[in-house]
Coordinates of C-alpha atoms and ligand atoms in Angstrom, one line a residue:
M1 CA 144.1 -41.6 10.1
N2 CA 140.4 -41.5 9.4
M3 CA 139.5 -37.9 8.9
G4 CA 136.1 -37.2 7.3
R5 CA 133.2 -35.0 7.7
E6 CA 131.3 -34.7 11.0
I7 CA 128.7 -37.3 11.7
T8 CA 126.0 -35.7 13.8
V9 CA 124.2 -37.7 16.4
A10 CA 120.9 -37.3 14.4
E11 CA 122.4 -38.9 11.3
L12 CA 124.5 -41.5 13.1
D13 CA 123.5 -45.1 12.2
T14 CA 125.4 -46.9 14.9
D15 CA 125.4 -50.4 13.3
R16 CA 126.8 -49.0 10.1
F17 CA 129.3 -46.9 12.0
I18 CA 130.5 -49.8 14.0
A19 CA 130.8 -52.1 10.9
T20 CA 132.8 -49.4 9.0
Q21 CA 135.2 -48.7 11.8
V22 CA 135.8 -52.3 12.6
A23 CA 136.6 -53.0 8.9
E24 CA 138.9 -49.9 8.8
I25 CA 140.8 -51.0 11.9
Q26 CA 141.2 -54.5 10.3
R27 CA 142.4 -53.0 7.0
A28 CA 144.9 -50.6 8.7
V29 CA 146.4 -53.3 11.1
G30 CA 146.4 -56.1 8.5
Q31 CA 147.9 -59.2 10.1
G32 CA 149.9 -57.1 12.6
T33 CA 149.1 -56.2 16.2
A34 CA 148.0 -52.9 17.8
L35 CA 148.2 -51.2 21.1
N36 CA 145.2 -49.5 22.6
A37 CA 145.3 -46.7 25.3
L38 CA 142.4 -47.0 27.7
S39 CA 142.0 -44.3 30.3
G40 CA 138.5 -45.4 31.3
G41 CA 136.8 -42.4 29.8
V42 CA 133.9 -42.7 27.4
D43 CA 135.9 -42.2 24.3
S44 CA 138.7 -44.6 25.0
A45 CA 136.2 -47.2 26.3
V46 CA 134.3 -47.1 23.0
V47 CA 137.6 -47.4 21.0
T48 CA 138.6 -50.4 23.1
L49 CA 135.5 -52.3 22.3
L50 CA 135.7 -51.4 18.6
G51 CA 139.4 -52.5 18.6
H52 CA 138.5 -55.8 20.3
Q53 CA 135.7 -56.5 17.8
A54 CA 138.2 -55.9 15.0
L55 CA 141.4 -57.5 16.3
G56 CA 140.5 -59.8 19.2
E57 CA 143.8 -61.0 20.9
R58 CA 145.9 -59.0 18.4
L59 CA 145.0 -55.9 20.4
R60 CA 146.9 -55.2 23.6
T61 CA 144.9 -52.8 25.8
V62 CA 146.9 -50.9 28.3
C63 CA 145.9 -48.4 31.0
I64 CA 148.7 -46.0 31.8
D65 CA 148.7 -45.0 35.4
N66 CA 150.2 -41.5 34.9
G67 CA 149.8 -40.5 38.6
L68 CA 147.2 -37.9 37.5
M69 CA 144.1 -40.1 37.7
R70 CA 141.3 -40.0 40.2
Q71 CA 141.1 -41.9 43.5
G72 CA 141.3 -45.6 42.7
E73 CA 140.6 -45.1 39.0
P74 CA 143.3 -47.2 37.3
E75 CA 142.4 -50.3 39.4
R76 CA 138.7 -49.7 38.7
V77 CA 139.2 -49.5 35.0
V78 CA 141.1 -52.8 34.9
E79 CA 138.4 -54.5 37.0
L80 CA 135.5 -53.1 34.9
F81 CA 136.9 -54.1 31.6
G82 CA 138.1 -57.4 32.9
G83 CA 134.4 -58.0 33.7
L84 CA 133.6 -57.2 30.1
G85 CA 136.1 -59.8 28.9
V86 CA 138.7 -57.3 27.9
P87 CA 142.0 -57.9 29.7
V88 CA 143.7 -54.6 30.5
E89 CA 147.4 -54.3 31.5
L90 CA 148.1 -51.6 34.1
V91 CA 151.4 -49.8 33.4
D92 CA 152.9 -47.8 36.2
A93 CA 154.3 -44.6 34.7
R94 CA 153.6 -42.3 37.6
Q95 CA 157.2 -41.3 38.2
E96 CA 157.8 -40.5 34.6
F97 CA 154.9 -38.2 34.3
L98 CA 155.6 -36.4 37.6
Q99 CA 159.2 -35.9 36.7
A100 CA 158.2 -34.5 33.3
L101 CA 155.7 -32.0 34.9
A102 CA 158.1 -30.9 37.7
G103 CA 158.7 -27.1 37.7
I104 CA 156.3 -26.4 34.8
T105 CA 153.5 -23.8 35.4
D106 CA 152.5 -22.8 31.9
P107 CA 149.3 -24.6 30.8
E108 CA 150.4 -25.4 27.2
A109 CA 153.8 -26.5 28.4
K110 CA 152.1 -28.9 30.9
R111 CA 150.0 -30.3 28.1
E112 CA 153.1 -30.7 25.9
A113 CA 155.0 -32.4 28.7
I114 CA 152.1 -34.9 29.1
T115 CA 151.9 -35.5 25.3
Q116 CA 155.7 -36.2 25.0
T117 CA 155.8 -38.5 28.0
F118 CA 152.7 -40.4 26.8
Y119 CA 153.5 -40.8 23.1
R120 CA 157.3 -40.5 22.8
D121 CA 158.4 -42.1 26.1
V122 CA 155.8 -44.6 27.3
F123 CA 154.2 -45.7 24.0
G124 CA 157.4 -45.3 22.1
R125 CA 159.1 -47.7 24.4
M126 CA 156.2 -50.2 24.3
V127 CA 156.2 -50.1 20.5
R128 CA 160.0 -50.7 20.4
Q129 CA 159.6 -53.6 22.8
S130 CA 156.8 -55.2 20.8
D131 CA 155.8 -55.8 17.2
A132 CA 152.8 -53.4 17.4
R133 CA 153.0 -50.6 14.9
H134 CA 149.6 -49.0 15.5
L135 CA 148.1 -47.2 18.5
L136 CA 144.3 -46.9 18.8
Q137 CA 142.9 -43.9 20.6
G138 CA 139.7 -42.0 21.2
T139 CA 140.3 -38.6 19.7
I140 CA 136.9 -36.9 18.9
L141 CA 136.0 -34.0 16.7
T142 CA 135.8 -31.5 19.6
D143 CA 139.5 -32.2 20.5
I144 CA 140.5 -31.4 16.9
D145 CA 138.3 -28.2 16.8
E146 CA 139.8 -26.7 19.9
T147 CA 143.3 -27.5 18.9
V148 CA 143.0 -26.2 15.4
A149 CA 141.2 -23.1 16.7
G150 CA 144.1 -22.4 19.0
V151 CA 141.9 -22.6 22.1
K152 CA 144.0 -25.3 23.7
R153 CA 146.2 -28.1 22.4
Q154 CA 144.5 -31.3 23.3
H155 CA 147.0 -33.9 24.3
N156 CA 146.0 -36.3 21.6
V157 CA 146.0 -34.3 18.4
F158 CA 148.9 -34.5 15.8
A159 CA 148.0 -34.7 12.1
Q160 CA 146.0 -31.5 12.2
L161 CA 149.1 -29.7 13.6
G162 CA 151.2 -31.1 10.8
I163 CA 152.8 -33.7 13.0
D164 CA 153.2 -37.2 11.5
P165 CA 153.2 -39.7 14.4
Q166 CA 154.8 -42.3 12.2
A167 CA 157.9 -40.1 11.6
V168 CA 158.1 -38.7 15.1
F169 CA 157.1 -41.6 17.3
G170 CA 157.6 -44.6 15.1
Y171 CA 154.0 -45.8 15.0
S172 CA 150.7 -44.8 13.4
I173 CA 147.7 -43.6 15.3
L174 CA 144.2 -44.8 14.5
E175 CA 141.3 -42.6 15.5
P176 CA 138.0 -44.3 14.8
L177 CA 135.9 -41.7 16.6
I178 CA 137.3 -38.6 14.9
Q179 CA 134.0 -37.8 13.1
L180 CA 131.9 -37.8 16.3
R181 CA 131.2 -35.6 19.2
K182 CA 130.5 -36.8 22.7
D183 CA 126.8 -37.4 22.2
G184 CA 127.6 -39.6 19.2
V185 CA 130.3 -41.5 21.0
R186 CA 127.8 -42.3 23.8
K187 CA 125.3 -43.6 21.3
V188 CA 127.9 -45.9 19.8
G189 CA 128.9 -47.0 23.3
A190 CA 125.4 -48.0 24.0
A191 CA 125.1 -49.9 20.7
L192 CA 128.3 -51.8 21.5
G193 CA 126.8 -53.0 24.7
L194 CA 128.9 -51.0 27.1
P195 CA 127.3 -50.7 30.5
G196 CA 125.6 -47.3 31.2
E197 CA 128.1 -46.8 34.0
I198 CA 130.8 -46.4 31.3
F199 CA 129.0 -44.8 28.3
Q200 CA 127.2 -42.3 30.4
R201 CA 130.3 -41.4 32.4
V202 CA 131.0 -37.8 32.9
P203 CA 133.8 -36.7 30.5
F204 CA 137.3 -36.6 31.9
P205 CA 140.2 -35.1 30.0
G206 CA 143.3 -37.0 28.8
P207 CA 145.7 -34.8 30.9
A208 CA 143.5 -35.9 33.9
L209 CA 143.9 -34.0 37.1
A210 CA 146.8 -32.0 35.7
A211 CA 144.2 -30.1 33.7
R212 CA 142.7 -29.0 37.1
V213 CA 145.8 -27.9 38.9
I214 CA 146.7 -24.2 38.2
G215 CA 150.4 -23.8 38.6
E216 CA 152.9 -26.6 39.2
V217 CA 151.7 -30.2 39.3
T218 CA 153.3 -31.8 42.4
P219 CA 152.3 -35.0 44.2
E220 CA 151.0 -32.8 47.1
R221 CA 148.9 -30.5 44.9
L222 CA 147.5 -33.5 43.0
G223 CA 146.6 -35.0 46.4
T224 CA 144.7 -31.9 47.2
V225 CA 142.7 -31.7 44.0
R226 CA 142.1 -35.5 44.1
Q227 CA 140.5 -35.3 47.5
A228 CA 138.4 -32.4 46.5
T229 CA 137.3 -34.3 43.4
V230 CA 136.0 -37.2 45.4
I231 CA 133.7 -34.8 47.3
V232 CA 132.6 -32.9 44.2
E233 CA 131.8 -36.1 42.3
R234 CA 129.9 -37.6 45.2
L235 CA 127.8 -34.5 45.8
L236 CA 127.1 -33.7 42.1
Q237 CA 126.6 -37.2 40.6
D238 CA 122.8 -37.0 40.6
T239 CA 122.5 -33.5 39.1
G240 CA 122.4 -34.7 35.5
A241 CA 125.1 -32.2 34.7
F242 CA 127.3 -32.7 31.7
Q243 CA 130.6 -32.4 33.7
Y244 CA 131.7 -31.3 37.1
M245 CA 135.1 -30.8 38.7
A246 CA 137.3 -29.4 41.4
I247 CA 140.1 -27.0 40.4
L248 CA 143.1 -26.1 42.6
H249 CA 144.1 -22.5 42.4
E250 CA 147.6 -21.1 42.8
D251 CA 146.6 -17.9 44.6
R252 CA 146.3 -18.2 48.4
V253 CA 143.9 -16.4 50.6
T254 CA 143.7 -15.6 54.3
G255 CA 141.5 -17.9 56.2
M256 CA 141.4 -19.7 59.5
C257 CA 142.5 -23.2 60.6
D258 CA 141.8 -24.2 64.2
G259 CA 140.9 -20.6 65.0
R260 CA 144.2 -19.2 63.8
R261 CA 145.1 -17.3 60.7
A262 CA 146.1 -19.6 57.8
F263 CA 147.2 -18.4 54.4
G264 CA 145.3 -21.2 52.7
Q265 CA 144.5 -22.8 49.3
Q266 CA 141.4 -22.2 47.2
I267 CA 139.3 -24.8 45.4
E268 CA 137.0 -23.7 42.6
V269 CA 134.1 -26.0 41.8
R270 CA 132.7 -26.0 38.2
C271 CA 129.6 -27.8 37.1
W272 CA 128.5 -27.6 33.5
D273 CA 125.3 -28.1 31.4
S274 CA 126.3 -28.9 27.9
V275 CA 125.4 -31.2 25.0
D276 CA 128.7 -31.6 23.2
A277 CA 131.3 -29.5 25.2
R278 CA 131.5 -26.9 22.5
S279 CA 129.5 -24.4 24.6
A280 CA 128.4 -24.8 28.2
T281 CA 126.6 -23.0 30.9
P282 CA 127.1 -23.3 34.7
T283 CA 124.4 -25.6 36.3
R284 CA 122.0 -23.7 38.5
L285 CA 122.8 -25.8 41.6
P286 CA 120.7 -25.3 44.7
F287 CA 122.4 -23.0 47.2
E288 CA 122.2 -25.8 49.8
T289 CA 124.3 -28.0 47.5
L290 CA 126.9 -25.2 47.1
E291 CA 127.0 -24.8 50.9
E292 CA 127.5 -28.5 51.4
L293 CA 130.3 -28.5 48.8
G294 CA 132.0 -25.7 50.8
R295 CA 131.5 -27.4 54.1
Q296 CA 132.7 -30.8 53.1
I297 CA 135.7 -29.7 51.0
V298 CA 137.2 -27.5 53.8
R299 CA 136.6 -30.2 56.3
A300 CA 138.2 -33.0 54.3
V301 CA 141.0 -31.4 52.4
P302 CA 143.9 -30.1 54.5
G303 CA 145.0 -26.6 53.7
V304 CA 141.9 -25.4 51.9
V305 CA 140.2 -22.4 53.3
S306 CA 138.1 -21.2 50.4
V307 CA 135.7 -22.8 48.0
T308 CA 134.2 -20.9 45.0
Y309 CA 131.7 -21.8 42.3
N310 CA 132.3 -20.8 38.7
I311 CA 129.4 -18.7 37.2
T312 CA 130.9 -18.1 33.7
T313 CA 129.7 -19.6 30.5
K314 CA 131.9 -21.3 27.8
P315 CA 132.8 -19.3 25.9
P316 CA 134.7 -17.3 27.0
S317 CA 135.6 -19.8 29.8
T318 CA 136.6 -23.3 28.8
I319 CA 135.4 -26.4 30.6
E320 CA 138.7 -27.3 32.2
A321 CA 140.9 -24.7 33.8
I322 CA 144.1 -25.6 32.0
Ligands
XMP401 P1 137.6 -27.5 27.3 O1 138.3 -27.4 28.6 O2 138.5 -27.3 26.1 O3 137.1 -29.0 27.2 O4 136.4 -26.6 27.2 C1 136.2 -29.5 26.3 C2 136.0 -31.0 26.6 O5 137.2 -31.7 26.3 C3 137.8 -32.3 27.5 N1 139.2 -32.1 27.4 C4 140.1 -32.9 26.9 N2 139.9 -34.2 26.5 N3 142.2 -34.3 26.0 C5 141.0 -34.8 26.0 O6 140.9 -36.0 25.6 C6 142.5 -33.0 26.4 O7 143.6 -32.6 26.4 C7 141.3 -32.3 26.9 N4 141.2 -31.1 27.5 C8 139.9 -31.0 27.7 C9 137.1 -31.6 28.7 O8 137.1 -32.3 29.9 C10 135.7 -31.2 28.1 O9 134.9 -32.3 28.2

């Protein structure tokens, strides 16, 4: 694990950073092979390219379809990286994740279920079935900070919690981006030649849509938040905001469907201005945009009768709801 001091975006020399990390991956993996978890987010995309520079065909890049991703996302990730000359294997683990999440409502318990399914079950199996002994992943400094501060346990943090992945899961985890924050990762992504579509992508959390479902994560509830996400991302993509999302609430409210009373579901929209996700303020969206969000979400997402907009800053809010 490559823990060190923070490298701020101002002091980041991307060429030197890339050369150092490539050499470090080569040193750690030696003549062996490694696995690389690609979700399609900025962090894992950058790690994938670093890993490829370092190991070439000795790196096996997999995209785990955990059933929690956005509409069409796993297929898009495979296609995009294929276009960059990086073959990506799509692994269907949807049932495993959904079963692990069934019946759980506590946010930290959900995160733990995702962590165990991802690292112990899915990657544990892959490692046992291959000769790979290392997993490359895109943990960044903000993930560590929030976990250590006890704000929320990020799904991808171990050593800082006293957990040795080698002992627990049977493989080591390499984290080339651990000294950077999101703005630094983007700068490295640009220097690596990633298309803007990827390195400028709005951040998306490892626990994916499960971080945006309050209460139990079921296929139906995921379907609801996934549909609302399509609309939120379409309507807010040109705002220049740091991150935006739809959240499905557990509480129901009285509304109307087809002129009759319906005790319906609520979607909360969040849209954040931020530099590095450590603090954030709600974007001052035009009221017309908010109205359009409300109109389109209730029209397109069955069962939703209420749409709200978050007006709280981080802190004390966090960016995701879970
Ligand atoms: P929060 O919700 O803690 O989010 O204010 C800060 C930033 O981190 C992302 N996020 C995660 N990223 N694993 C990740 O890789 C996680 O478990 C996780 N939880 C939140 C979030 O989307 C935001 O950009």
